[in-house]
JSON list of C-alpha atoms in Angstrom, two decimals:
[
{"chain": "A", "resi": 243, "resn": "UNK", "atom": "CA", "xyz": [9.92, 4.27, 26.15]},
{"chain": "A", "resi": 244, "resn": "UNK", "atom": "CA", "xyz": [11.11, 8.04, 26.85]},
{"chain": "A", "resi": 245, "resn": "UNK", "atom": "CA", "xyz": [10.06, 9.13, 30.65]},
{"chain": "A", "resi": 246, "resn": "UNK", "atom": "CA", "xyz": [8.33, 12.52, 31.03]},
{"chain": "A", "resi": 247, "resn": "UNK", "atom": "CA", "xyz": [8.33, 14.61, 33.79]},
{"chain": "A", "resi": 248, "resn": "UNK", "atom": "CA", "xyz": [5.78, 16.65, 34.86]},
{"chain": "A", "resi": 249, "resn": "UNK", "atom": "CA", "xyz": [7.08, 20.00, 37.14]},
{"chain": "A", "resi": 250, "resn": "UNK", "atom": "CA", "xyz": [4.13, 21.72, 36.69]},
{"chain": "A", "resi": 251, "resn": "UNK", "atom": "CA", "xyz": [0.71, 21.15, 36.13]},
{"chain": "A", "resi": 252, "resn": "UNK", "atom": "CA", "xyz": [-2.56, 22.57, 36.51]},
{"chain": "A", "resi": 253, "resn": "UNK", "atom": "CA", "xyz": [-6.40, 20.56, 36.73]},
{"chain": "A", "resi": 254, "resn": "UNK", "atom": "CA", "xyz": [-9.53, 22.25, 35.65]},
{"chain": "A", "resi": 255, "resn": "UNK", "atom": "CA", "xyz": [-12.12, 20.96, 37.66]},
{"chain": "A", "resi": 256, "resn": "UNK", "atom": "CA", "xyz": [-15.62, 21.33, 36.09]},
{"chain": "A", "resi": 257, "resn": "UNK", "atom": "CA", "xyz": [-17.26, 24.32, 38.18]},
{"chain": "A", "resi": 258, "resn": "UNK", "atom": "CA", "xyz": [-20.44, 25.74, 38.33]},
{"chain": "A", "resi": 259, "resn": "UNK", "atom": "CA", "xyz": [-23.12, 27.12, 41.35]},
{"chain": "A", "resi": 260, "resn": "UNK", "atom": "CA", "xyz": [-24.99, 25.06, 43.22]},
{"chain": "A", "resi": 261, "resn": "UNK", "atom": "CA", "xyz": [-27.80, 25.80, 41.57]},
{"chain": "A", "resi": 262, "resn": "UNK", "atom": "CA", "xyz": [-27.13, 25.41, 37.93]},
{"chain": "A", "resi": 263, "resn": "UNK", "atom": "CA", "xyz": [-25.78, 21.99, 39.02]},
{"chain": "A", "resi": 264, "resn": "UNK", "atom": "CA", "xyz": [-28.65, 20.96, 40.14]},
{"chain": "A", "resi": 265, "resn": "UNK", "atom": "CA", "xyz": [-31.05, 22.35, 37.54]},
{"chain": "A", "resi": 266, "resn": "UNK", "atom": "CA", "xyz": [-28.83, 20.74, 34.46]},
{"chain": "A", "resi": 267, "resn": "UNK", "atom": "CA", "xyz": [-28.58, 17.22, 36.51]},
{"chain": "A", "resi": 268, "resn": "UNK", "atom": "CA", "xyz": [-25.63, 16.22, 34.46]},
{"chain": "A", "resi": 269, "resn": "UNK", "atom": "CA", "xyz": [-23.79, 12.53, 34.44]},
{"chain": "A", "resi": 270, "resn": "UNK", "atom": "CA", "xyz": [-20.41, 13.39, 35.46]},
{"chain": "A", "resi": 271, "resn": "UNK", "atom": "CA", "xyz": [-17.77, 10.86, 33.68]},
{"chain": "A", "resi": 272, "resn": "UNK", "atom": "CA", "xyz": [-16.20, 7.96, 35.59]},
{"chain": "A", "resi": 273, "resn": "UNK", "atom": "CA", "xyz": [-13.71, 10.09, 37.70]},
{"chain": "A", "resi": 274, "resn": "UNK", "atom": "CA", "xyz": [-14.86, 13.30, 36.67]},
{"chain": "A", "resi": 275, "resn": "UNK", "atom": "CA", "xyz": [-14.57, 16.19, 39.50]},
{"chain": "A", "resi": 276, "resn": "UNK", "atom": "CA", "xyz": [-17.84, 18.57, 39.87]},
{"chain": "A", "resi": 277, "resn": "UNK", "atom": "CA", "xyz": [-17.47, 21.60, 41.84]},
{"chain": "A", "resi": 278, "resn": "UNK", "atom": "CA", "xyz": [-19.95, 23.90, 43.41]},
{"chain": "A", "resi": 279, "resn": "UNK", "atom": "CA", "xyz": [-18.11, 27.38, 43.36]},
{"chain": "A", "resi": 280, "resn": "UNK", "atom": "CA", "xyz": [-20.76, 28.74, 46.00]},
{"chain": "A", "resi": 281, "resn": "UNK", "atom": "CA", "xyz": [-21.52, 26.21, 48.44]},
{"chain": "A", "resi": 282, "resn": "UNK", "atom": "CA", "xyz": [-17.62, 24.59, 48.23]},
{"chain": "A", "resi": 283, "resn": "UNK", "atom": "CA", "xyz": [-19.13, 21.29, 47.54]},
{"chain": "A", "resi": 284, "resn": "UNK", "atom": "CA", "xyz": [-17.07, 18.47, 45.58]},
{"chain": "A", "resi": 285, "resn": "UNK", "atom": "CA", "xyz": [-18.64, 15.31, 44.13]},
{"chain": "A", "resi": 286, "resn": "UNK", "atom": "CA", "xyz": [-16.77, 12.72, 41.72]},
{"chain": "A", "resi": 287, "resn": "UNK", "atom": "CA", "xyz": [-18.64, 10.94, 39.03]},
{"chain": "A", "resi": 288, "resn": "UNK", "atom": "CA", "xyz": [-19.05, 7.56, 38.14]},
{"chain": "A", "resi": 289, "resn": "UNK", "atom": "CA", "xyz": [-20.67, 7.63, 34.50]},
{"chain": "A", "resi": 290, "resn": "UNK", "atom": "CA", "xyz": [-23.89, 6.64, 35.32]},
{"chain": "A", "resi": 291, "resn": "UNK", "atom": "CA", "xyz": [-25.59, 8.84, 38.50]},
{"chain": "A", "resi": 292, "resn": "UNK", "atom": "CA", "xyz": [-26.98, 12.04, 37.89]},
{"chain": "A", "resi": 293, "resn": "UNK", "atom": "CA", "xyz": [-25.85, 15.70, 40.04]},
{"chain": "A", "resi": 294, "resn": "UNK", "atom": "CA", "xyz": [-28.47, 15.07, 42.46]},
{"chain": "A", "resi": 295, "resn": "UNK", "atom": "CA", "xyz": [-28.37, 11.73, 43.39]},
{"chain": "A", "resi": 296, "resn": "UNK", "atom": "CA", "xyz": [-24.01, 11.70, 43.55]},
{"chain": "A", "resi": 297, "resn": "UNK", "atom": "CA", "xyz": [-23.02, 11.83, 47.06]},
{"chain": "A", "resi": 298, "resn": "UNK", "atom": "CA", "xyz": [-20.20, 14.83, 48.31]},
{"chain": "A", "resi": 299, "resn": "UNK", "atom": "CA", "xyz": [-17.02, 14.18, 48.94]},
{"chain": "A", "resi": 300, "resn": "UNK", "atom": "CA", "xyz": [-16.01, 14.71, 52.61]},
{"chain": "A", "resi": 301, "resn": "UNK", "atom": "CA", "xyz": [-12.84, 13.98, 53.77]},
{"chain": "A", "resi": 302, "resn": "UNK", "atom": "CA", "xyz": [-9.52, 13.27, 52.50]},
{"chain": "A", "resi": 303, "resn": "UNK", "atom": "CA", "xyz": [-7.09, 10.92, 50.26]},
{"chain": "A", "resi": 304, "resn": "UNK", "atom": "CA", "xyz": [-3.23, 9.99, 50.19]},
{"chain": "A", "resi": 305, "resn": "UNK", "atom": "CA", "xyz": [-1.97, 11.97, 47.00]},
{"chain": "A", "resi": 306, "resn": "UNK", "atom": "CA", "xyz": [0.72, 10.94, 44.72]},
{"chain": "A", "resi": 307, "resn": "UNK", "atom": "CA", "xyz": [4.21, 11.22, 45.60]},
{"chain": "A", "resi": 308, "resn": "UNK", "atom": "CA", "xyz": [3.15, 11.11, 49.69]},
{"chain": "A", "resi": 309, "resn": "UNK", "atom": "CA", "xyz": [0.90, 14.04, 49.30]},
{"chain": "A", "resi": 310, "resn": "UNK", "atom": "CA", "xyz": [-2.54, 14.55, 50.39]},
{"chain": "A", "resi": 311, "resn": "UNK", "atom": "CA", "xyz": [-6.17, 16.07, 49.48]},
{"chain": "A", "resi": 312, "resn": "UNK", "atom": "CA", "xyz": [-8.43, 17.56, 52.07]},
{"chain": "A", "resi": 313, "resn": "UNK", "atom": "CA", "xyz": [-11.05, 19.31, 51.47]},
{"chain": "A", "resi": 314, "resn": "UNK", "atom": "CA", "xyz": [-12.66, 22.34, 53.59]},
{"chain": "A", "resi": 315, "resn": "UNK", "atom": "CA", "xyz": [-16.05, 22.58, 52.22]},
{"chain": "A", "resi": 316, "resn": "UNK", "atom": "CA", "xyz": [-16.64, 26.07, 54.73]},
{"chain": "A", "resi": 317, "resn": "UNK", "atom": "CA", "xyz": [-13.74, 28.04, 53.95]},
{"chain": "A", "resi": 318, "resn": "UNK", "atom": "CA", "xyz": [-14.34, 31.53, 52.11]},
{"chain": "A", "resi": 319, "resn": "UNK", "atom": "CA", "xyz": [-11.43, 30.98, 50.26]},
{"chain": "A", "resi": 320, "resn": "UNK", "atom": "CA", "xyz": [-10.26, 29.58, 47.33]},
{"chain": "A", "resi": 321, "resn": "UNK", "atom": "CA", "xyz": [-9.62, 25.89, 48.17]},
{"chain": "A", "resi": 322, "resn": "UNK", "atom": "CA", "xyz": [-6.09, 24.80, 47.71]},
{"chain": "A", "resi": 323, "resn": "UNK", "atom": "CA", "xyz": [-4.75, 21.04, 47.80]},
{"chain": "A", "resi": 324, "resn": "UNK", "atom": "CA", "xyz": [-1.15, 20.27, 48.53]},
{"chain": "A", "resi": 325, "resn": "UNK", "atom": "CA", "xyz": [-0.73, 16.86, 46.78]},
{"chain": "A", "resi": 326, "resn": "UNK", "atom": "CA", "xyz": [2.83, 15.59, 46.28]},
{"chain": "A", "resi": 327, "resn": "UNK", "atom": "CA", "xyz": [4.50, 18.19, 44.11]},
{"chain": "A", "resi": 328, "resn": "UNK", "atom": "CA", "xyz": [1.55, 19.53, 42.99]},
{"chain": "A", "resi": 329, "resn": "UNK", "atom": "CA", "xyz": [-1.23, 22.14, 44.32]},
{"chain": "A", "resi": 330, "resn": "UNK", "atom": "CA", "xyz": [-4.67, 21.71, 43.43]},
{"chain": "A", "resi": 331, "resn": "UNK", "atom": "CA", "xyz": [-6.51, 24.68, 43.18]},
{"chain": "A", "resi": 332, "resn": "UNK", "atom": "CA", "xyz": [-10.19, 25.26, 43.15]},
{"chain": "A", "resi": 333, "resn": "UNK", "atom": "CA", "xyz": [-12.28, 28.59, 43.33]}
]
């Protein structure tokens, strides 16, 4: 099998305001990302739970290659996630 290597890459994250998330009440996929642009909120899916009822994401995670993901829910600006050799960037 031929090995790929990835130098750059970008994630879309699906984004939207607060309150459109919560009047549409979607099922995020198992793993999917939800953002909320206005209030900085991040909640993963699991395929099953509704917007409303999925908890936020507070905290942080070990990234790939010895990165990591924080998240600063308050911040004014865009939020930006060193992880490994990659930046994630929402906002």
């Amino acid at each position: 099998m031929a090995q790929t290597t990835v130098r750059n890459m970008r994630i879309l994250v699906r984004r939207d305001e607060a309150q459109l998330w919560s009047d549409n009440n979607p099922v995020l996929l198992k793993g999917e990302m939800g953002y909320e642009m206005d209030a900085r909120g991040l909640k993963f899916g699991d395929g099953v739970t509704q917007w409303q009822k999925l908890p936020y994401f507070m905290g942080g995670f070990d990234g790939i290659d010895g990165g990591s993901v924080t998240i600063d829910k308050d911040s004014t600006h865009p939020t930006r996630w060193p992880w490994g050799n990659y930046e994630v960037v929402v906002g």
